[in-house]
mmCIF file of C-alpha atoms in Angstrom:
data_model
loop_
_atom_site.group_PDB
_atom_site.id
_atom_site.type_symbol
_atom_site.label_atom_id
_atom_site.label_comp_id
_atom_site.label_asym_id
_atom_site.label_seq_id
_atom_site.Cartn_x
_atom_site.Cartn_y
_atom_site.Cartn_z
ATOM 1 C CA UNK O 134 -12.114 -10.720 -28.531
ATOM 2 C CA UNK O 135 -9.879 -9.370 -26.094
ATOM 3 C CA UNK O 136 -7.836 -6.740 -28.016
ATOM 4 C CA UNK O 137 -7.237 -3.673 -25.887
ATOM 5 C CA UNK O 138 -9.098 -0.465 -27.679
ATOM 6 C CA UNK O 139 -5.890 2.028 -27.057
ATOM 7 C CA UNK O 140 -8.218 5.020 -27.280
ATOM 8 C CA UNK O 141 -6.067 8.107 -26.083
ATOM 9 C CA UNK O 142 -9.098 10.391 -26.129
ATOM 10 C CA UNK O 143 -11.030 8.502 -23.363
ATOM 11 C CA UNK O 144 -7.539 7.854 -20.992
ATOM 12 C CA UNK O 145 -4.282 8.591 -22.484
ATOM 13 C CA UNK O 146 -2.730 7.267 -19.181
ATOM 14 C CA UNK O 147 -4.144 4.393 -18.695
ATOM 15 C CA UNK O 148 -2.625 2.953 -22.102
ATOM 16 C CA UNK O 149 0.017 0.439 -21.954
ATOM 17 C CA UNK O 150 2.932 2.497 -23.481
ATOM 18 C CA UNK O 151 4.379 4.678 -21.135
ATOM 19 C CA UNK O 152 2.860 2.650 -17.602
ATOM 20 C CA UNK O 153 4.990 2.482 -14.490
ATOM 21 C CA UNK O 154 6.705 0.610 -13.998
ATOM 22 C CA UNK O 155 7.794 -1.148 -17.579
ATOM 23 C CA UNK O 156 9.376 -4.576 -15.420
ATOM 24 C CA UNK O 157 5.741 -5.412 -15.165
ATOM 25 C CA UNK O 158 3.980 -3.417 -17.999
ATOM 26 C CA UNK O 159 6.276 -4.883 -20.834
ATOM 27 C CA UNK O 160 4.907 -8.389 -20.228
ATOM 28 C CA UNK O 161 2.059 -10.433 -21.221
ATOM 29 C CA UNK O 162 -1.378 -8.532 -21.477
ATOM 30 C CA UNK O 163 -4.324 -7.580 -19.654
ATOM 31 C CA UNK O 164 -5.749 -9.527 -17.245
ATOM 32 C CA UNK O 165 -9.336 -9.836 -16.119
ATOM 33 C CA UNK O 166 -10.336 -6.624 -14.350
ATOM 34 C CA UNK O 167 -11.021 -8.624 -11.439
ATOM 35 C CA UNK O 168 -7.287 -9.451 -11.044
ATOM 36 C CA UNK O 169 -5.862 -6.631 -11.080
ATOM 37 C CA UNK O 170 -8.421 -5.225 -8.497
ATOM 38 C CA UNK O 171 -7.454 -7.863 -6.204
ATOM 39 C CA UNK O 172 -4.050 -7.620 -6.211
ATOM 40 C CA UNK O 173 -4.273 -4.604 -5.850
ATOM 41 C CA UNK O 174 -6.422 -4.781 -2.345
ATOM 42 C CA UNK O 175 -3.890 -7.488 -1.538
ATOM 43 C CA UNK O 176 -0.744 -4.576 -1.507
ATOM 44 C CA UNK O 177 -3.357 -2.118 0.713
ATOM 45 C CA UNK O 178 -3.619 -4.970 3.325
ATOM 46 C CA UNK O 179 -0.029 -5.728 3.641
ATOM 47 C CA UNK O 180 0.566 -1.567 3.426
ATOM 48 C CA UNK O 181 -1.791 -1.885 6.235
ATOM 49 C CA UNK O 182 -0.302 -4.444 7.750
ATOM 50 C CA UNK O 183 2.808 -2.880 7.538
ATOM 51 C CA UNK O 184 1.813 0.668 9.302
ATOM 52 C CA UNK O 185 0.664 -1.562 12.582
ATOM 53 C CA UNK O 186 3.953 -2.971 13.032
ATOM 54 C CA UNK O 187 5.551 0.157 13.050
ATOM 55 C CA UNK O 188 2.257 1.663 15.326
ATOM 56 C CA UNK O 189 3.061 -1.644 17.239
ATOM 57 C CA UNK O 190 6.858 -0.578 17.774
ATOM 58 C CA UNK O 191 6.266 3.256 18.585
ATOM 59 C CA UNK O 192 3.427 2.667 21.296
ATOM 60 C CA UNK O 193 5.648 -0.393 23.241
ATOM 61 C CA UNK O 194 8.302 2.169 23.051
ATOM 62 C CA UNK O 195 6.341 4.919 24.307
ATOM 63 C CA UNK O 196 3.840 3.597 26.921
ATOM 64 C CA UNK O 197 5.805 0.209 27.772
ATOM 65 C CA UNK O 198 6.367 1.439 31.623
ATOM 66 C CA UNK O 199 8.276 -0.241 33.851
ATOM 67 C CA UNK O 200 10.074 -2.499 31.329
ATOM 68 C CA UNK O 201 13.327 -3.420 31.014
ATOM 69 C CA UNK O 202 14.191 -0.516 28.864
ATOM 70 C CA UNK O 203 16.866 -2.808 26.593
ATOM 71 C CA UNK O 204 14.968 -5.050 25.559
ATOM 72 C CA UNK O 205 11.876 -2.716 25.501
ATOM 73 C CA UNK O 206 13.637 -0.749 22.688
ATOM 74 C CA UNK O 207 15.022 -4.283 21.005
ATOM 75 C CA UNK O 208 11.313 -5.402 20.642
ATOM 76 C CA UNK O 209 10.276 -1.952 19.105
ATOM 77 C CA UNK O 210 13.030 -1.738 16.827
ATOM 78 C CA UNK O 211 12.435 -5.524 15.479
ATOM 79 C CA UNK O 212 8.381 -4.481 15.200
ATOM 80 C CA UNK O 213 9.419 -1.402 13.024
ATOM 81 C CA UNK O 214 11.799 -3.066 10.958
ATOM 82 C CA UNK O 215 9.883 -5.983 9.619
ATOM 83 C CA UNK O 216 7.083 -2.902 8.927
ATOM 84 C CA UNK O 217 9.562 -1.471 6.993
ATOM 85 C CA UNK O 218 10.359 -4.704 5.417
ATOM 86 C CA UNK O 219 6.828 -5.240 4.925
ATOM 87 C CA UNK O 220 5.791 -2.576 3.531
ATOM 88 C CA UNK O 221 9.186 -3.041 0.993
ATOM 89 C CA UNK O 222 7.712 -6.949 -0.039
ATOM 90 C CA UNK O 223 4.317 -5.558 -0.269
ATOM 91 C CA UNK O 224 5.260 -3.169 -3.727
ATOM 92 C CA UNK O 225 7.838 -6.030 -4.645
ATOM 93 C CA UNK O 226 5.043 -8.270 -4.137
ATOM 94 C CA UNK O 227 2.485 -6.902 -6.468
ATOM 95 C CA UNK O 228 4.922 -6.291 -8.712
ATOM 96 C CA UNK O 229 5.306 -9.612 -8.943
ATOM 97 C CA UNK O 230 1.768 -10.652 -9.017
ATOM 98 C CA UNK O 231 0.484 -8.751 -11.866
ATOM 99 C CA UNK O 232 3.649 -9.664 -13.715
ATOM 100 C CA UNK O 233 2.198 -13.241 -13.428
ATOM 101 C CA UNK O 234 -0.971 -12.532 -13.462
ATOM 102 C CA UNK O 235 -0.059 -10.754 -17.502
ATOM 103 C CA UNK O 236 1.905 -13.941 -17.881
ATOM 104 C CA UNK O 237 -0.881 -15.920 -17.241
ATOM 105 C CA UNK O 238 1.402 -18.377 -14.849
ATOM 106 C CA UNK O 239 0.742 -19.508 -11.436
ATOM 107 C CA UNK O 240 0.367 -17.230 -8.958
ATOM 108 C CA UNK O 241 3.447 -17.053 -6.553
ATOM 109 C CA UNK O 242 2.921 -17.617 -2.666
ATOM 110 C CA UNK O 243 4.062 -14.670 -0.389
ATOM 111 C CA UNK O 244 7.304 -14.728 0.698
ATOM 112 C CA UNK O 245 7.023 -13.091 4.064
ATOM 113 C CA UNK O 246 4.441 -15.347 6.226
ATOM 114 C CA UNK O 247 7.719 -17.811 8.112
ATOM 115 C CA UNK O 248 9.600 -14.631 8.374
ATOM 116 C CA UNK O 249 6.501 -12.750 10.218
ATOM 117 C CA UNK O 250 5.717 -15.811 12.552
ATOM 118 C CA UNK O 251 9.332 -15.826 13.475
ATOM 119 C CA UNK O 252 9.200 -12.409 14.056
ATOM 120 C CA UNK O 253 6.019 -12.257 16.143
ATOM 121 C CA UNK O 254 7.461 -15.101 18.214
ATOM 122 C CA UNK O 255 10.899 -13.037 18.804
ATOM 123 C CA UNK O 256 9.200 -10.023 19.714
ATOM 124 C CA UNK O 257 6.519 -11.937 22.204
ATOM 125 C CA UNK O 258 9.969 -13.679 24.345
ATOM 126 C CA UNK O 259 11.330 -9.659 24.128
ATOM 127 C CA UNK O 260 8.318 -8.271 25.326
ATOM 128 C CA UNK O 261 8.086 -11.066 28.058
ATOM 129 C CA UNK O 262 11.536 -11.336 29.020
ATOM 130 C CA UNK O 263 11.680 -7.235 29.607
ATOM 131 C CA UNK O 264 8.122 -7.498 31.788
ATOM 132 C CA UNK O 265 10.095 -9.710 34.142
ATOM 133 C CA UNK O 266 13.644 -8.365 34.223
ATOM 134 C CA UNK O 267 11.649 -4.348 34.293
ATOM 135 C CA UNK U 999 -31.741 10.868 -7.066
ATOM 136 C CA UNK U 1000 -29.361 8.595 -8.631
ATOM 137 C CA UNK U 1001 -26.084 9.700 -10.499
ATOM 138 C CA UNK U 1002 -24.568 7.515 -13.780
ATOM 139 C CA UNK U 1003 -22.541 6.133 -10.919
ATOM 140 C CA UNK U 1004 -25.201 4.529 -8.704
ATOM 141 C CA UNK U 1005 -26.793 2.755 -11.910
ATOM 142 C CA UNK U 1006 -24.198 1.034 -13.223
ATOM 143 C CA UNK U 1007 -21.903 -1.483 -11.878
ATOM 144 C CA UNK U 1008 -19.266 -3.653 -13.285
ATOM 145 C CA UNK U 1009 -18.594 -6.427 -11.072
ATOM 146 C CA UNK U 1010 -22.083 -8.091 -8.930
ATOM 147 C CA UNK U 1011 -19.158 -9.118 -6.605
ATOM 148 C CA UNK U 1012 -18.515 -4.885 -6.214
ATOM 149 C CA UNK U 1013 -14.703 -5.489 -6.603
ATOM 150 C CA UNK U 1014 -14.206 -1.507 -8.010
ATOM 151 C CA UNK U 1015 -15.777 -0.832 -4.765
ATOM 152 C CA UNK U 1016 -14.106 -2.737 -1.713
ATOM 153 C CA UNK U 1017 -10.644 -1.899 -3.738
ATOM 154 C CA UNK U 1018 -11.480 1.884 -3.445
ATOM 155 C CA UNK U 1019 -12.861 1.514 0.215
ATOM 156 C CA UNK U 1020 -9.212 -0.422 0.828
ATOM 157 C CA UNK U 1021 -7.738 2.778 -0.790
ATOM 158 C CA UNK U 1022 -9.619 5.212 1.425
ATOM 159 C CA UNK U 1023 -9.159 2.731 4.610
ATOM 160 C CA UNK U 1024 -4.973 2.955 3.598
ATOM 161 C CA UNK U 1025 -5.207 6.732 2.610
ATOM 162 C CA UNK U 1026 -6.664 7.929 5.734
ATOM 163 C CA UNK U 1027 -4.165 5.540 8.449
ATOM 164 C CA UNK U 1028 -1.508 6.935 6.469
ATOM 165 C CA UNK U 1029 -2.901 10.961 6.770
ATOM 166 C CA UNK U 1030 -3.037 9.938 10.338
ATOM 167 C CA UNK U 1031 0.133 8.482 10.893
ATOM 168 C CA UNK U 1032 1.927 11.288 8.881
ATOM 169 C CA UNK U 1033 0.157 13.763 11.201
ATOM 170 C CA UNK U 1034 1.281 11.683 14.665
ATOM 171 C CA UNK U 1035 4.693 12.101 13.150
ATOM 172 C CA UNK U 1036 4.511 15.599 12.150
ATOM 173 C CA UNK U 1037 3.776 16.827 15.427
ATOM 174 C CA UNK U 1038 6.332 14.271 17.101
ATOM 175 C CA UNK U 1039 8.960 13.564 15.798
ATOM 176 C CA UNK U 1040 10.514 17.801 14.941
ATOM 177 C CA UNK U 1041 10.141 17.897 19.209
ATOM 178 C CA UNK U 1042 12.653 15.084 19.360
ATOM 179 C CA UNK U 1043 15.270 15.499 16.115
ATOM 180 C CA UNK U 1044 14.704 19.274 15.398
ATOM 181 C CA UNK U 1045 13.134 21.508 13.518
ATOM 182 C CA UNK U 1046 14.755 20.321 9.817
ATOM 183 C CA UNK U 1047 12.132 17.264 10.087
ATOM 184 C CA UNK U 1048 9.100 19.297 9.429
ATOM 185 C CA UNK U 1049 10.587 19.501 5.892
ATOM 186 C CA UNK U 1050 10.368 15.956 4.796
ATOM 187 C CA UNK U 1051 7.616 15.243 7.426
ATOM 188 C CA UNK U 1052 5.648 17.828 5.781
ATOM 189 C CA UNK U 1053 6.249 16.081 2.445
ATOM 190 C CA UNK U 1054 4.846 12.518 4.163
ATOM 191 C CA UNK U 1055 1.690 14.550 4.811
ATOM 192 C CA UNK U 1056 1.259 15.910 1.586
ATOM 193 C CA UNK U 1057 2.062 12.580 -0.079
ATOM 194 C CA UNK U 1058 -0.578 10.881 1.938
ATOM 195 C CA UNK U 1059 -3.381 13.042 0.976
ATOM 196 C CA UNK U 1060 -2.355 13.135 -2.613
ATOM 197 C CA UNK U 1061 -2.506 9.514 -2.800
ATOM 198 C CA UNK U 1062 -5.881 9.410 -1.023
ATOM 199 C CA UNK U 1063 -7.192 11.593 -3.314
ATOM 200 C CA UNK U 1064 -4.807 10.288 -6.125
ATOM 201 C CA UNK U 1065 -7.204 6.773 -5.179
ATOM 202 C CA UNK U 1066 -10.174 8.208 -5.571
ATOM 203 C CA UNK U 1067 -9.787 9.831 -8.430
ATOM 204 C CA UNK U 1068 -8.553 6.213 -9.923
ATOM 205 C CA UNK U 1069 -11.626 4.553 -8.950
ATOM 206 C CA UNK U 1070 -14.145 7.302 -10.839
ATOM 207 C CA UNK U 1071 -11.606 6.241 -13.578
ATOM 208 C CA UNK U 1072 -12.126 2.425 -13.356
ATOM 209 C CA UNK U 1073 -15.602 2.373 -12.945
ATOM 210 C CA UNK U 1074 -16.048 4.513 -16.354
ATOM 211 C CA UNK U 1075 -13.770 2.122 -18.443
ATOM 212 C CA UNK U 1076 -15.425 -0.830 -16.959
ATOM 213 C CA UNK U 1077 -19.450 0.366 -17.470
ATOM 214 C CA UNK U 1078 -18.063 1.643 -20.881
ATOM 215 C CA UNK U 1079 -18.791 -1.859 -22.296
ATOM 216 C CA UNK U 1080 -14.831 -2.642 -23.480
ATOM 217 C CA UNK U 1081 -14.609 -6.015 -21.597
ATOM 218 C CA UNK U 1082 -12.831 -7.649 -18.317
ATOM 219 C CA UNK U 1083 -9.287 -6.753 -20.169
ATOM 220 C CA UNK U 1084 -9.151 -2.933 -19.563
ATOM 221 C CA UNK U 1085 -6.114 -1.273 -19.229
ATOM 222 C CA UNK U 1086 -5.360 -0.114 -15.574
ATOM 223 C CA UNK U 1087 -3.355 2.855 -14.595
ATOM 224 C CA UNK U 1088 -0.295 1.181 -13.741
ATOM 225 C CA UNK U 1089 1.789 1.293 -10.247
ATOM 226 C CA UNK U 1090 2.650 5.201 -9.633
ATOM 227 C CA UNK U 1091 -0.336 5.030 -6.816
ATOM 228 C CA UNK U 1092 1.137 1.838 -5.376
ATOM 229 C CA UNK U 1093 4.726 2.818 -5.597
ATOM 230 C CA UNK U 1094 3.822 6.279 -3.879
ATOM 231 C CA UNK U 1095 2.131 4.405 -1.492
ATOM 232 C CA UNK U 1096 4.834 2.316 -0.514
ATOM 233 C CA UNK U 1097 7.328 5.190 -0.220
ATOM 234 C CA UNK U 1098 5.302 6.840 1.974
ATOM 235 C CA UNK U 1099 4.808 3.820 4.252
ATOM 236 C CA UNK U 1100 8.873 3.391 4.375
ATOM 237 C CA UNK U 1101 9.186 7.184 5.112
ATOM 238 C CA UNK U 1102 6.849 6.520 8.487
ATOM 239 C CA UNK U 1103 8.945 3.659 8.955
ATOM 240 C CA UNK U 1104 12.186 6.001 8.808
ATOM 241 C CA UNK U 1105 9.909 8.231 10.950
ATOM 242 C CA UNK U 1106 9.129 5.204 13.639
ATOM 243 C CA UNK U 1107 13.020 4.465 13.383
ATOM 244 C CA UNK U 1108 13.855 7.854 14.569
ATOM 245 C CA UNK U 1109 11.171 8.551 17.534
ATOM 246 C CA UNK U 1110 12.420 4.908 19.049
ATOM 247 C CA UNK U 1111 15.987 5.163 18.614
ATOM 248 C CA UNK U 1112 16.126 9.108 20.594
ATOM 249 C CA UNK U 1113 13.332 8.388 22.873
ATOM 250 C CA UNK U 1114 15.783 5.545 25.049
#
């Protein structure tokens, strides 16, 4: 019922040999369509996610005024880096999701959510700390 | 008027379709973004930057295209009447995704650490 019809005519890439990358590919077998779509929506968001911390972290540094410029730029560079490290757990993220989602296994939680709040919280004192000492 | 495309769908829950709308909502922040850093960051680091900057552009409107593309894919294998279990086109689009994404965040990096 659910063998895979490797036809190479129709879409020679979309066959499991040769798909990147093989750490995921090797394992298990198709999931429902459905899945697979929705993981993949789930790595957009956090990609999305990911480019607004950084946006977040270039516009304090450029239109935060009247700041204390110190901590100004420590709450910029703290938004930019957990985008980048965002944007890092969102591939190794759905890497890992449609690894289990082949495997058939319980689907793991997202690592990043504590490490955003803390981060959200760290850059809110920043922020308020350099409106008062600017 | 109504293309092969309009008649058929493959999920009553359009799942083809708010994953490629997520694509083009990605593609085009990242075109944007590329562009804001194309035009600011060489002013601030030099003139070298447009080279790799340029590249960020590029890769941003290949993947938005690269997405689209996908999708026309998708939606053929899954009104072809093979199942819930085709094949997908594996990570490449995801992978280039997220390497442009760190590359603005390099980019980001840069404009905050010369601006102070």
């Amino acid at each position: 019922m659910h063998s895979v019809p490797d036809s190479p005519t129709s879409c020679g890439a979309m066959t499991s040999a040769r798909r990147f990358p093989q750490s995921v590919y090797r394992h298990g077998d198709e999931p429902d369509a459905r899945f697979t779509l929705a993981n993949e929506r789930t790595f957009l968001a956090w990609i999305r996610t990911a480019l607004a911390l950084m946006a977040a972290g270039v516009a304090l540094e450029a239109l935060g005024t009247g700041m204390h410029t110190g901590l100004r730029l420590a709450a910029a560079l703290v938004l930019i880096l957990a985008g980048i490290m965002t944007a890092a757990m969102a591939w190794y993220g759905w890497k890992r999701t449609e690894r289990t989602l082949r495997l058939r296994k319980p689907l793991p939680a997202p690592p990043i959510g504590l490490p955003l709040t803390v981060i959200a919280v760290v850059v809110g004192v920043l922020v308020g700390l350099a409106m008062l000492l600017g | 008027m109504s293309s092969a495309v309009d008649d058929q769908l493959f999920d009553p829950g359009l799942q083809p379709e708010r994953t490629a709308l997520a694509w083009r909502r990605t593609g085009l922040s990242m075109i944007a973004a590329t562009l804001i850093a194309l035009r600011t960051v060489p002013q601030l680091l030099g003139a070298w930057t447009l080279v790799p900057l340029l590249g960020l552009v590029v890769a941003a409107v290949a993947a938005t295209w690269m997405a689209h593309r996908r999708y026309r894919a998708h939606h053929a294998r899954l009104t072809a009447g093979e199942g819930d279990r085709v094949p997908f086109s594996g990570g490449r689009l995801a992978a280039l995704t997220a390497v442009v994404t760190l590359g603005l965040g390099a980019a980001c990096l840069s404009f905050a650490v010369t601006r102070f």
